[in-house]
Amino acid sequence: MSTIPPSPDELRALAIAMAEAQRAFEEGEIPVGAVVLGPDGGVISTGRNARETSADPTGHAEIVAIREAARLRNDRFLDGCTLVVTLEPCVMCAGVILAARLPRVIFGAWDEKAGAVGSVYDLLRDGRLPHPVPEVVAGVRAAECAALLADFFATRR
């Protein structure tokens, strides 16, 4: 994990991602939000979970935001960009982060059941993979990000 704290732009992006997560909650989706920042720190794209509303198993917030950023940049590589997300990415999302060559990832809550950036797996820093290793800043506003998830699942039980 990185010792470089999130920048003001990255903290603003996490607030935007949390608002996206709230919108997902209101739509009946697991409340996860994501933002891709450009090299200048400006927002390129946002995403929120949309698996239920889109009937798409790949409709994770990270995938939604990364697809839109790649489309807008007309480039499958997001060199110089940063992904900011409210929940630790899963295996699928970690694979896409590597494929997009995102050099920096910021996330809020840890996912002790399916996380692939340090909790269950650590795909981003697995030296056996032929991708550059992204810098990861974990646990930013973790309690707030986790609380939204806990609230969502409390309504489902």
Tab-separated table of C-alpha atoms in Angstrom:
chain	number	residue	atom	x	y	z
A	1	MET	CA	0.000	0.000	0.000
A	2	SER	CA	1.082	3.523	-0.725
A	3	THR	CA	2.387	5.926	1.839
A	4	ILE	CA	1.410	8.859	-0.414
A	5	PRO	CA	-1.868	10.251	0.944
A	6	PRO	CA	-4.748	11.085	-1.374
A	7	SER	CA	-4.586	14.500	-3.005
A	8	PRO	CA	-7.374	17.075	-2.621
A	9	ASP	CA	-8.610	16.108	-6.118
A	10	GLU	CA	-8.698	12.446	-5.090
A	11	LEU	CA	-10.610	13.263	-1.896
A	12	ARG	CA	-13.135	15.256	-3.952
A	13	ALA	CA	-13.406	12.294	-6.312
A	14	LEU	CA	-14.152	9.995	-3.388
A	15	ALA	CA	-16.982	12.302	-2.343
A	16	ILE	CA	-18.349	12.055	-5.891
A	17	ALA	CA	-17.964	8.269	-5.796
A	18	MET	CA	-19.857	8.185	-2.493
A	19	ALA	CA	-22.683	10.187	-4.091
A	20	GLU	CA	-22.736	7.657	-6.948
A	21	ALA	CA	-22.887	4.855	-4.373
A	22	GLN	CA	-25.868	6.571	-2.736
A	23	ARG	CA	-27.608	6.733	-6.121
A	24	ALA	CA	-26.938	3.016	-6.602
A	25	PHE	CA	-28.477	2.349	-3.170
A	26	GLU	CA	-31.588	4.289	-4.181
A	27	GLU	CA	-31.812	2.225	-7.380
A	28	GLY	CA	-31.646	-1.044	-5.431
A	29	GLU	CA	-28.050	-1.752	-6.408
A	30	ILE	CA	-25.231	-2.612	-4.026
A	31	PRO	CA	-23.960	0.894	-3.196
A	32	VAL	CA	-20.572	1.205	-4.822
A	33	GLY	CA	-19.422	4.258	-6.747
A	34	ALA	CA	-16.314	5.009	-8.774
A	35	VAL	CA	-14.586	7.933	-10.495
A	36	VAL	CA	-11.746	8.047	-13.014
A	37	LEU	CA	-9.553	11.130	-12.736
A	38	GLY	CA	-7.387	12.330	-15.588
A	39	PRO	CA	-3.702	13.143	-15.257
A	40	ASP	CA	-4.690	16.752	-14.456
A	41	GLY	CA	-6.877	15.612	-11.525
A	42	GLY	CA	-10.123	16.415	-13.325
A	43	VAL	CA	-13.031	13.976	-13.445
A	44	ILE	CA	-13.182	12.024	-16.709
A	45	SER	CA	-15.995	9.633	-15.790
A	46	THR	CA	-18.110	8.283	-12.974
A	47	GLY	CA	-19.846	4.979	-12.419
A	48	ARG	CA	-22.031	3.135	-9.968
A	49	ASN	CA	-23.099	-0.455	-9.671
A	50	ALA	CA	-25.689	-1.308	-12.306
A	51	ARG	CA	-25.788	-5.104	-12.343
A	52	GLU	CA	-29.484	-5.333	-11.496
A	53	THR	CA	-30.762	-2.424	-13.578
A	54	SER	CA	-28.710	-3.438	-16.640
A	55	ALA	CA	-28.957	-7.237	-16.169
A	56	ASP	CA	-25.184	-7.219	-16.706
A	57	PRO	CA	-22.888	-9.212	-14.413
A	58	THR	CA	-20.012	-6.888	-15.362
A	59	GLY	CA	-21.952	-3.802	-14.262
A	60	HIS	CA	-19.626	-2.987	-11.370
A	61	ALA	CA	-18.985	0.685	-10.624
A	62	GLU	CA	-15.315	0.412	-11.563
A	63	ILE	CA	-16.060	-1.237	-14.916
A	64	VAL	CA	-18.731	1.362	-15.743
A	65	ALA	CA	-16.339	4.246	-14.965
A	66	ILE	CA	-13.332	2.666	-16.719
A	67	ARG	CA	-15.338	1.863	-19.881
A	68	GLU	CA	-16.592	5.441	-20.102
A	69	ALA	CA	-13.128	6.913	-19.493
A	70	ALA	CA	-11.601	4.699	-22.186
A	71	ARG	CA	-14.398	5.650	-24.591
A	72	LEU	CA	-13.986	9.362	-23.912
A	73	ARG	CA	-10.211	9.188	-24.270
A	74	ASN	CA	-10.511	6.837	-27.255
A	75	ASP	CA	-7.790	4.717	-25.684
A	76	ARG	CA	-7.960	1.405	-23.858
A	77	PHE	CA	-5.010	2.457	-21.738
A	78	LEU	CA	-5.674	4.982	-18.978
A	79	ASP	CA	-2.055	5.943	-18.420
A	80	GLY	CA	-1.710	8.791	-15.951
A	81	CYS	CA	-5.263	8.362	-14.647
A	82	THR	CA	-6.479	7.417	-11.166
A	83	LEU	CA	-9.405	5.196	-10.203
A	84	VAL	CA	-11.203	6.217	-7.014
A	85	VAL	CA	-13.788	3.738	-5.695
A	86	THR	CA	-15.782	3.324	-2.485
A	87	LEU	CA	-15.091	-0.419	-2.096
A	88	GLU	CA	-12.003	-2.536	-2.598
A	89	PRO	CA	-12.148	-3.910	-6.162
A	90	CYS	CA	-13.003	-7.566	-6.789
A	91	VAL	CA	-11.013	-9.984	-8.981
A	92	MET	CA	-12.822	-8.934	-12.169
A	93	CYS	CA	-12.323	-5.235	-11.495
A	94	ALA	CA	-8.683	-5.730	-10.505
A	95	GLY	CA	-8.113	-7.466	-13.836
A	96	VAL	CA	-9.633	-4.534	-15.712
A	97	ILE	CA	-7.561	-2.065	-13.674
A	98	LEU	CA	-4.434	-3.918	-14.800
A	99	ALA	CA	-5.617	-4.199	-18.408
A	100	ALA	CA	-6.332	-0.454	-18.508
A	101	ARG	CA	-2.884	0.241	-17.010
A	102	LEU	CA	-4.286	2.524	-14.337
A	103	PRO	CA	-1.251	3.646	-12.331
A	104	ARG	CA	-3.091	4.638	-9.136
A	105	VAL	CA	-6.097	3.270	-7.260
A	106	ILE	CA	-7.747	4.838	-4.206
A	107	PHE	CA	-10.448	2.926	-2.358
A	108	GLY	CA	-12.584	3.320	0.733
A	109	ALA	CA	-13.942	0.218	2.459
A	110	TRP	CA	-12.178	-3.117	2.516
A	111	ASP	CA	-14.072	-6.108	1.099
A	112	GLU	CA	-13.205	-8.996	3.394
A	113	LYS	CA	-15.256	-11.456	1.294
A	114	ALA	CA	-14.258	-10.674	-2.287
A	115	GLY	CA	-11.540	-8.012	-2.260
A	116	ALA	CA	-8.669	-8.465	-4.681
A	117	VAL	CA	-6.459	-5.524	-3.704
A	118	GLY	CA	-5.128	-6.750	-0.400
A	119	SER	CA	-7.801	-8.408	1.706
A	120	VAL	CA	-8.631	-11.779	0.100
A	121	TYR	CA	-6.295	-11.515	-2.894
A	122	ASP	CA	-3.752	-8.938	-4.020
A	123	LEU	CA	-3.878	-9.121	-7.791
A	124	LEU	CA	-2.654	-5.595	-8.397
A	125	ARG	CA	0.693	-6.319	-6.788
A	126	ASP	CA	1.080	-9.932	-7.941
A	127	GLY	CA	4.513	-9.911	-9.536
A	128	ARG	CA	3.671	-12.939	-11.667
A	129	LEU	CA	1.377	-10.832	-13.852
A	130	PRO	CA	2.881	-8.976	-16.835
A	131	HIS	CA	1.412	-5.577	-15.954
A	132	PRO	CA	2.815	-2.471	-14.292
A	133	VAL	CA	2.059	-2.424	-10.568
A	134	PRO	CA	-0.379	0.361	-9.651
A	135	GLU	CA	0.048	2.421	-6.534
A	136	VAL	CA	-2.801	1.698	-4.078
A	137	VAL	CA	-4.150	3.930	-1.327
A	138	ALA	CA	-6.546	1.907	0.817
A	139	GLY	CA	-9.047	2.681	3.539
A	140	VAL	CA	-9.780	6.311	2.644
A	141	ARG	CA	-13.003	7.303	4.457
A	142	ALA	CA	-13.433	3.577	5.006
A	143	ALA	CA	-15.961	3.844	7.843
A	144	GLU	CA	-18.285	6.060	5.797
A	145	CYS	CA	-18.040	3.844	2.725
A	146	ALA	CA	-18.627	0.709	4.811
A	147	ALA	CA	-21.603	2.281	6.615
A	148	LEU	CA	-23.503	2.781	3.360
A	149	LEU	CA	-22.939	-0.868	2.467
A	150	ALA	CA	-24.015	-2.005	5.941
A	151	ASP	CA	-27.174	0.101	5.691
A	152	PHE	CA	-27.981	-1.407	2.308
A	153	PHE	CA	-27.546	-5.001	3.447
A	154	ALA	CA	-29.489	-4.342	6.667
A	155	THR	CA	-32.510	-3.504	4.492
A	156	ARG	CA	-32.091	-6.799	2.603
A	157	ARG	CA	-32.016	-9.095	5.636
